[in-house]
Amino acid sequence: MHKITLVGIVVAMLAATVGNTVETQASERLRDRYLNQGKLIAGEEGLDMDLILQENYASVLARYEEAGYSPYSGPAIDIPAEQFTGHGGDKPKVEPAGGRSEPVLVWEKNTEWVEWTIDVPVSGLYTIDFLYYPLPGQRMPIQRELWIDGGTPFREAERIYFFRNWVDDGEPRVNNQGDEVRPKQVEQPGWIEGPLMDGNGLYSRPFRFYLSEGKHVLRLNYLQEPMAIDRIRLAAPEEPPTYAEMLQYYESQGYAPVKDVTVKI
């Protein structure tokens, strides 16, 4: 009887813990979105349905295609990060960082947001690339929220990840069973360049953003971890080659089909 009662208590405690965890994660997600923006969020009595039901990237991309928006095909447009046009909280530092002698934007947690005014020459679909340096922190991915012209363009932009660079700390070791064991990971600081992508891996290609000709305001809101930024780049999306194009390339290189070879894994 006591065992049954004990099991019931444990199950009840686990259920309460899971429920509280889900509620906490949802609340933190909304809190992160409105952190330092001077906006109130719903409490336990209700959630902001506009946030929950915001379009995801797949839906926005489908609208782009339906509207006939074409990818930008011109030269890259660079925006030096130190030429920001607005900020919230402490003014970000502009100084050398990450081993560079020239000044870059150094963004720590007391700066709530930073924004840049950009001049778009031609309407179209762009990728947005960053050249950044992860500053020492809590060893977690850097996170920011992206706004364009006053709001997030789609749900996934509420949490953009800028990852750190990790490498093996030495060679694999062999355990007492004769199996190789991967060494622990250590951070290798360095400048990292890349387009904004989905940090959860739901989309394999970089995000595409439709920008009309003229001026736009791009803002990043601080969520987690410090970073230095050298520049922002608006670029033409890279189109992967079709299979026919790759086959033609292979044939032009004289590649021949493999024969009488078996590969075992």
mmCIF file of C-alpha atoms in Angstrom:
data_model
loop_
_atom_site.group_PDB
_atom_site.id
_atom_site.type_symbol
_atom_site.label_atom_id
_atom_site.label_comp_id
_atom_site.label_asym_id
_atom_site.label_seq_id
_atom_site.Cartn_x
_atom_site.Cartn_y
_atom_site.Cartn_z
ATOM 1 C CA MET A 1 0.000 0.000 0.000
ATOM 2 C CA HIS A 2 2.813 2.372 0.930
ATOM 3 C CA LYS A 3 4.612 1.545 -2.330
ATOM 4 C CA ILE A 4 1.510 2.374 -4.388
ATOM 5 C CA THR A 5 1.057 5.672 -2.527
ATOM 6 C CA LEU A 6 4.720 6.557 -3.059
ATOM 7 C CA VAL A 7 4.494 5.824 -6.781
ATOM 8 C CA GLY A 8 1.413 8.021 -7.046
ATOM 9 C CA ILE A 9 3.188 10.899 -5.311
ATOM 10 C CA VAL A 10 6.213 10.589 -7.621
ATOM 11 C CA VAL A 11 3.997 10.538 -10.726
ATOM 12 C CA ALA A 12 2.131 13.631 -9.532
ATOM 13 C CA MET A 13 5.404 15.451 -8.849
ATOM 14 C CA LEU A 14 6.747 14.581 -12.316
ATOM 15 C CA ALA A 15 3.534 15.769 -13.972
ATOM 16 C CA ALA A 16 3.708 19.057 -12.108
ATOM 17 C CA THR A 17 7.365 19.483 -13.003
ATOM 18 C CA VAL A 18 6.768 18.841 -16.719
ATOM 19 C CA GLY A 19 3.802 21.195 -16.756
ATOM 20 C CA ASN A 20 5.760 23.943 -15.036
ATOM 21 C CA THR A 21 8.684 23.419 -17.426
ATOM 22 C CA VAL A 22 6.480 23.772 -20.519
ATOM 23 C CA GLU A 23 4.814 26.863 -19.087
ATOM 24 C CA THR A 24 8.179 28.362 -18.131
ATOM 25 C CA GLN A 25 9.647 27.762 -21.590
ATOM 26 C CA ALA A 26 6.640 29.396 -23.251
ATOM 27 C CA SER A 27 6.809 32.368 -20.889
ATOM 28 C CA GLU A 28 10.561 32.764 -21.410
ATOM 29 C CA ARG A 29 10.111 32.689 -25.193
ATOM 30 C CA LEU A 30 7.618 35.534 -25.027
ATOM 31 C CA ARG A 31 9.705 37.380 -22.444
ATOM 32 C CA ASP A 32 12.799 37.143 -24.649
ATOM 33 C CA ARG A 33 10.879 38.589 -27.566
ATOM 34 C CA TYR A 34 9.826 41.656 -25.584
ATOM 35 C CA LEU A 35 12.905 41.992 -23.402
ATOM 36 C CA ASN A 36 13.816 45.661 -22.998
ATOM 37 C CA GLN A 37 11.303 46.753 -25.616
ATOM 38 C CA GLY A 38 9.006 48.498 -23.155
ATOM 39 C CA LYS A 39 6.088 46.193 -23.953
ATOM 40 C CA LEU A 40 4.000 44.127 -21.600
ATOM 41 C CA ILE A 41 3.372 40.440 -22.130
ATOM 42 C CA ALA A 42 0.495 38.305 -20.996
ATOM 43 C CA GLY A 43 0.791 36.648 -17.609
ATOM 44 C CA GLU A 44 -0.522 33.325 -16.417
ATOM 45 C CA GLU A 45 -4.079 34.351 -17.190
ATOM 46 C CA GLY A 46 -3.462 34.475 -20.923
ATOM 47 C CA LEU A 47 -0.909 34.448 -23.754
ATOM 48 C CA ASP A 48 -0.478 36.792 -26.705
ATOM 49 C CA MET A 49 -2.056 34.797 -29.516
ATOM 50 C CA ASP A 50 -0.579 37.132 -32.147
ATOM 51 C CA LEU A 51 2.874 35.889 -31.157
ATOM 52 C CA ILE A 52 1.904 32.247 -31.052
ATOM 53 C CA LEU A 53 0.129 32.386 -34.423
ATOM 54 C CA GLN A 54 2.753 34.459 -36.238
ATOM 55 C CA GLU A 55 3.644 33.109 -39.677
ATOM 56 C CA ASN A 56 6.583 30.764 -39.880
ATOM 57 C CA TYR A 57 9.319 31.052 -42.480
ATOM 58 C CA ALA A 58 7.843 28.391 -44.769
ATOM 59 C CA SER A 59 4.577 30.331 -45.050
ATOM 60 C CA VAL A 60 6.356 33.629 -45.683
ATOM 61 C CA LEU A 61 8.587 32.047 -48.334
ATOM 62 C CA ALA A 62 5.504 30.609 -50.047
ATOM 63 C CA ARG A 63 3.985 34.101 -50.165
ATOM 64 C CA TYR A 64 7.195 35.442 -51.686
ATOM 65 C CA GLU A 65 7.019 32.828 -54.431
ATOM 66 C CA GLU A 66 3.325 33.462 -55.038
ATOM 67 C CA ALA A 67 4.015 37.190 -55.367
ATOM 68 C CA GLY A 68 6.748 36.502 -57.902
ATOM 69 C CA TYR A 69 9.586 38.058 -55.892
ATOM 70 C CA SER A 70 12.908 37.239 -57.531
ATOM 71 C CA PRO A 71 16.304 36.874 -55.860
ATOM 72 C CA TYR A 72 18.664 39.825 -55.907
ATOM 73 C CA SER A 73 21.537 39.210 -58.332
ATOM 74 C CA GLY A 74 23.787 42.226 -57.920
ATOM 75 C CA PRO A 75 27.010 42.741 -55.976
ATOM 76 C CA ALA A 76 27.085 42.372 -52.194
ATOM 77 C CA ILE A 77 26.200 45.410 -50.096
ATOM 78 C CA ASP A 78 28.324 45.828 -46.959
ATOM 79 C CA ILE A 79 27.261 47.772 -43.871
ATOM 80 C CA PRO A 80 30.066 48.360 -41.343
ATOM 81 C CA ALA A 81 28.653 47.335 -37.973
ATOM 82 C CA GLU A 82 30.195 50.316 -36.172
ATOM 83 C CA GLN A 83 28.009 52.602 -38.295
ATOM 84 C CA PHE A 84 24.882 51.771 -36.295
ATOM 85 C CA THR A 85 22.094 54.347 -36.266
ATOM 86 C CA GLY A 86 20.391 53.510 -32.974
ATOM 87 C CA HIS A 87 20.734 51.571 -29.749
ATOM 88 C CA GLY A 88 18.963 50.833 -26.471
ATOM 89 C CA GLY A 89 20.610 50.703 -23.069
ATOM 90 C CA ASP A 90 24.349 51.273 -22.904
ATOM 91 C CA LYS A 91 25.957 52.546 -26.073
ATOM 92 C CA PRO A 92 27.938 49.680 -27.647
ATOM 93 C CA LYS A 93 31.693 50.100 -27.768
ATOM 94 C CA VAL A 94 33.517 50.629 -31.029
ATOM 95 C CA GLU A 95 37.053 49.362 -30.559
ATOM 96 C CA PRO A 96 39.463 46.646 -31.779
ATOM 97 C CA ALA A 97 38.462 43.113 -30.793
ATOM 98 C CA GLY A 98 39.139 39.530 -31.757
ATOM 99 C CA GLY A 99 42.739 40.200 -32.694
ATOM 100 C CA ARG A 100 41.881 42.945 -35.169
ATOM 101 C CA SER A 101 43.515 46.347 -35.151
ATOM 102 C CA GLU A 102 40.603 48.175 -36.784
ATOM 103 C CA PRO A 103 37.561 49.083 -34.660
ATOM 104 C CA VAL A 104 34.481 46.863 -34.662
ATOM 105 C CA LEU A 105 31.197 46.924 -32.764
ATOM 106 C CA VAL A 106 31.540 45.248 -29.348
ATOM 107 C CA TRP A 107 28.117 44.237 -27.997
ATOM 108 C CA GLU A 108 27.728 43.205 -24.374
ATOM 109 C CA LYS A 109 24.624 42.438 -22.302
ATOM 110 C CA ASN A 110 23.954 46.002 -21.095
ATOM 111 C CA THR A 111 23.169 47.042 -24.678
ATOM 112 C CA GLU A 112 19.546 46.052 -25.220
ATOM 113 C CA TRP A 113 19.382 46.491 -28.984
ATOM 114 C CA VAL A 114 21.304 47.882 -31.943
ATOM 115 C CA GLU A 115 19.925 48.963 -35.290
ATOM 116 C CA TRP A 116 21.263 49.951 -38.673
ATOM 117 C CA THR A 117 19.660 51.935 -41.502
ATOM 118 C CA ILE A 118 20.354 50.293 -44.840
ATOM 119 C CA ASP A 119 19.779 51.533 -48.373
ATOM 120 C CA VAL A 120 18.497 48.788 -50.670
ATOM 121 C CA PRO A 121 19.254 49.511 -54.359
ATOM 122 C CA VAL A 122 16.857 46.985 -55.944
ATOM 123 C CA SER A 123 13.753 45.207 -54.679
ATOM 124 C CA GLY A 124 14.287 41.484 -54.271
ATOM 125 C CA LEU A 125 15.140 38.546 -52.036
ATOM 126 C CA TYR A 126 18.369 38.930 -50.079
ATOM 127 C CA THR A 127 20.369 36.894 -47.630
ATOM 128 C CA ILE A 128 21.753 38.735 -44.617
ATOM 129 C CA ASP A 129 25.294 37.741 -43.685
ATOM 130 C CA PHE A 130 27.249 38.611 -40.550
ATOM 131 C CA LEU A 131 30.963 38.625 -39.841
ATOM 132 C CA TYR A 132 31.141 38.192 -36.061
ATOM 133 C CA TYR A 133 33.401 37.152 -33.204
ATOM 134 C CA PRO A 134 31.991 35.288 -30.164
ATOM 135 C CA LEU A 135 33.189 37.066 -27.025
ATOM 136 C CA PRO A 136 33.856 35.134 -23.792
ATOM 137 C CA GLY A 137 30.614 34.277 -22.017
ATOM 138 C CA GLN A 138 28.764 31.273 -20.642
ATOM 139 C CA ARG A 139 29.866 28.935 -23.472
ATOM 140 C CA MET A 140 26.373 29.059 -24.997
ATOM 141 C CA PRO A 141 25.308 30.069 -28.521
ATOM 142 C CA ILE A 142 24.860 33.789 -29.052
ATOM 143 C CA GLN A 143 21.198 34.648 -29.548
ATOM 144 C CA ARG A 144 19.526 37.719 -30.971
ATOM 145 C CA GLU A 145 16.065 38.619 -32.210
ATOM 146 C CA LEU A 146 15.838 40.124 -35.691
ATOM 147 C CA TRP A 147 13.536 42.996 -36.547
ATOM 148 C CA ILE A 148 13.125 44.582 -39.962
ATOM 149 C CA ASP A 149 11.246 47.878 -40.113
ATOM 150 C CA GLY A 150 9.791 47.494 -36.636
ATOM 151 C CA GLY A 151 8.930 43.806 -36.369
ATOM 152 C CA THR A 152 10.058 40.238 -36.909
ATOM 153 C CA PRO A 153 9.535 39.078 -40.511
ATOM 154 C CA PHE A 154 8.611 35.543 -39.410
ATOM 155 C CA ARG A 155 8.478 33.388 -36.286
ATOM 156 C CA GLU A 156 11.960 31.859 -36.577
ATOM 157 C CA ALA A 157 13.534 35.333 -36.607
ATOM 158 C CA GLU A 158 12.511 35.758 -32.970
ATOM 159 C CA ARG A 159 15.587 33.730 -32.023
ATOM 160 C CA ILE A 160 18.598 33.905 -34.335
ATOM 161 C CA TYR A 161 21.646 31.832 -33.391
ATOM 162 C CA PHE A 162 25.266 32.866 -33.864
ATOM 163 C CA PHE A 163 27.199 29.723 -33.019
ATOM 164 C CA ARG A 164 30.609 29.402 -31.424
ATOM 165 C CA ASN A 165 33.410 27.360 -33.000
ATOM 166 C CA TRP A 166 34.211 24.095 -31.204
ATOM 167 C CA VAL A 167 37.055 21.674 -31.923
ATOM 168 C CA ASP A 168 38.332 18.392 -30.484
ATOM 169 C CA ASP A 169 40.696 18.743 -27.529
ATOM 170 C CA GLY A 170 43.319 16.329 -28.836
ATOM 171 C CA GLU A 171 43.098 12.929 -30.508
ATOM 172 C CA PRO A 172 40.462 10.256 -29.764
ATOM 173 C CA ARG A 173 41.388 7.916 -26.916
ATOM 174 C CA VAL A 174 40.787 4.178 -26.753
ATOM 175 C CA ASN A 175 38.816 2.781 -23.810
ATOM 176 C CA ASN A 176 39.221 -0.601 -22.154
ATOM 177 C CA GLN A 177 36.843 -2.154 -24.700
ATOM 178 C CA GLY A 178 39.035 -1.101 -27.594
ATOM 179 C CA ASP A 179 36.550 1.541 -28.762
ATOM 180 C CA GLU A 180 37.619 5.030 -29.758
ATOM 181 C CA VAL A 181 36.165 7.782 -27.571
ATOM 182 C CA ARG A 182 35.844 11.280 -28.947
ATOM 183 C CA PRO A 183 37.743 13.901 -26.928
ATOM 184 C CA LYS A 184 35.949 16.724 -25.192
ATOM 185 C CA GLN A 185 35.153 19.886 -27.106
ATOM 186 C CA VAL A 186 36.935 23.175 -26.519
ATOM 187 C CA GLU A 187 36.105 26.554 -28.002
ATOM 188 C CA GLN A 188 38.426 27.879 -30.679
ATOM 189 C CA PRO A 189 37.826 31.643 -30.835
ATOM 190 C CA GLY A 190 37.883 33.238 -34.252
ATOM 191 C CA TRP A 191 35.959 35.394 -36.686
ATOM 192 C CA ILE A 192 32.999 33.579 -38.248
ATOM 193 C CA GLU A 193 31.203 34.587 -41.423
ATOM 194 C CA GLY A 194 27.864 33.256 -42.540
ATOM 195 C CA PRO A 195 24.256 34.014 -43.489
ATOM 196 C CA LEU A 196 21.362 33.999 -41.059
ATOM 197 C CA MET A 197 19.870 30.507 -40.911
ATOM 198 C CA ASP A 198 17.456 28.516 -38.815
ATOM 199 C CA GLY A 199 19.312 27.476 -35.674
ATOM 200 C CA ASN A 200 17.059 24.437 -35.204
ATOM 201 C CA GLY A 201 17.936 22.986 -38.602
ATOM 202 C CA LEU A 202 14.391 22.942 -39.993
ATOM 203 C CA TYR A 203 15.535 24.731 -43.159
ATOM 204 C CA SER A 204 18.750 23.716 -44.898
ATOM 205 C CA ARG A 205 19.219 26.953 -46.828
ATOM 206 C CA PRO A 206 19.843 30.465 -45.478
ATOM 207 C CA PHE A 207 16.844 32.669 -44.765
ATOM 208 C CA ARG A 208 15.728 34.893 -47.633
ATOM 209 C CA PHE A 209 14.332 38.326 -46.841
ATOM 210 C CA TYR A 210 12.294 40.418 -49.238
ATOM 211 C CA LEU A 211 13.458 44.023 -49.192
ATOM 212 C CA SER A 212 11.922 46.691 -51.405
ATOM 213 C CA GLU A 213 14.013 49.423 -52.967
ATOM 214 C CA GLY A 214 14.754 52.228 -50.529
ATOM 215 C CA LYS A 215 15.719 52.598 -46.881
ATOM 216 C CA HIS A 216 15.059 49.940 -44.255
ATOM 217 C CA VAL A 217 15.881 49.607 -40.577
ATOM 218 C CA LEU A 218 17.449 46.376 -39.379
ATOM 219 C CA ARG A 219 17.519 45.773 -35.623
ATOM 220 C CA LEU A 220 18.939 43.028 -33.440
ATOM 221 C CA ASN A 221 17.611 42.648 -29.893
ATOM 222 C CA TYR A 222 19.878 41.148 -27.254
ATOM 223 C CA LEU A 223 18.808 37.751 -25.914
ATOM 224 C CA GLN A 224 21.963 35.949 -24.813
ATOM 225 C CA GLU A 225 25.778 36.190 -24.824
ATOM 226 C CA PRO A 226 28.139 38.972 -25.996
ATOM 227 C CA MET A 227 29.638 39.306 -29.472
ATOM 228 C CA ALA A 228 31.652 41.580 -31.708
ATOM 229 C CA ILE A 229 30.411 42.402 -35.221
ATOM 230 C CA ASP A 230 32.605 43.592 -38.055
ATOM 231 C CA ARG A 231 30.035 43.989 -40.804
ATOM 232 C CA ILE A 232 26.602 43.094 -42.109
ATOM 233 C CA ARG A 233 26.201 42.093 -45.740
ATOM 234 C CA LEU A 234 23.160 41.980 -47.994
ATOM 235 C CA ALA A 235 23.927 39.392 -50.647
ATOM 236 C CA ALA A 236 22.425 37.542 -53.571
ATOM 237 C CA PRO A 237 21.107 34.117 -52.502
ATOM 238 C CA GLU A 238 23.270 31.264 -53.759
ATOM 239 C CA GLU A 239 21.351 28.873 -55.954
ATOM 240 C CA PRO A 240 22.485 25.230 -55.732
ATOM 241 C CA PRO A 241 23.161 23.629 -59.138
ATOM 242 C CA THR A 242 20.580 21.264 -60.572
ATOM 243 C CA TYR A 243 21.386 17.600 -61.048
ATOM 244 C CA ALA A 244 21.589 18.127 -64.827
ATOM 245 C CA GLU A 245 24.137 20.904 -64.336
ATOM 246 C CA MET A 246 26.242 18.773 -61.992
ATOM 247 C CA LEU A 247 26.066 15.792 -64.355
ATOM 248 C CA GLN A 248 27.261 17.979 -67.186
ATOM 249 C CA TYR A 249 30.125 19.215 -65.004
ATOM 250 C CA TYR A 250 31.114 15.657 -64.037
ATOM 251 C CA GLU A 251 31.174 14.623 -67.693
ATOM 252 C CA SER A 252 33.245 17.674 -68.628
ATOM 253 C CA GLN A 253 35.789 16.621 -65.995
ATOM 254 C CA GLY A 254 35.957 13.107 -67.416
ATOM 255 C CA TYR A 255 34.499 11.415 -64.343
ATOM 256 C CA ALA A 256 33.415 7.849 -65.111
ATOM 257 C CA PRO A 257 30.954 5.562 -63.288
ATOM 258 C CA VAL A 258 32.534 3.245 -60.718
ATOM 259 C CA LYS A 259 32.548 -0.439 -61.635
ATOM 260 C CA ASP A 260 33.137 -3.610 -59.627
ATOM 261 C CA VAL A 261 33.564 -1.751 -56.324
ATOM 262 C CA THR A 262 31.721 -2.576 -53.110
ATOM 263 C CA VAL A 263 31.823 -0.270 -50.130
ATOM 264 C CA LYS A 264 30.905 -1.725 -46.739
ATOM 265 C CA ILE A 265 30.043 0.484 -43.779
#
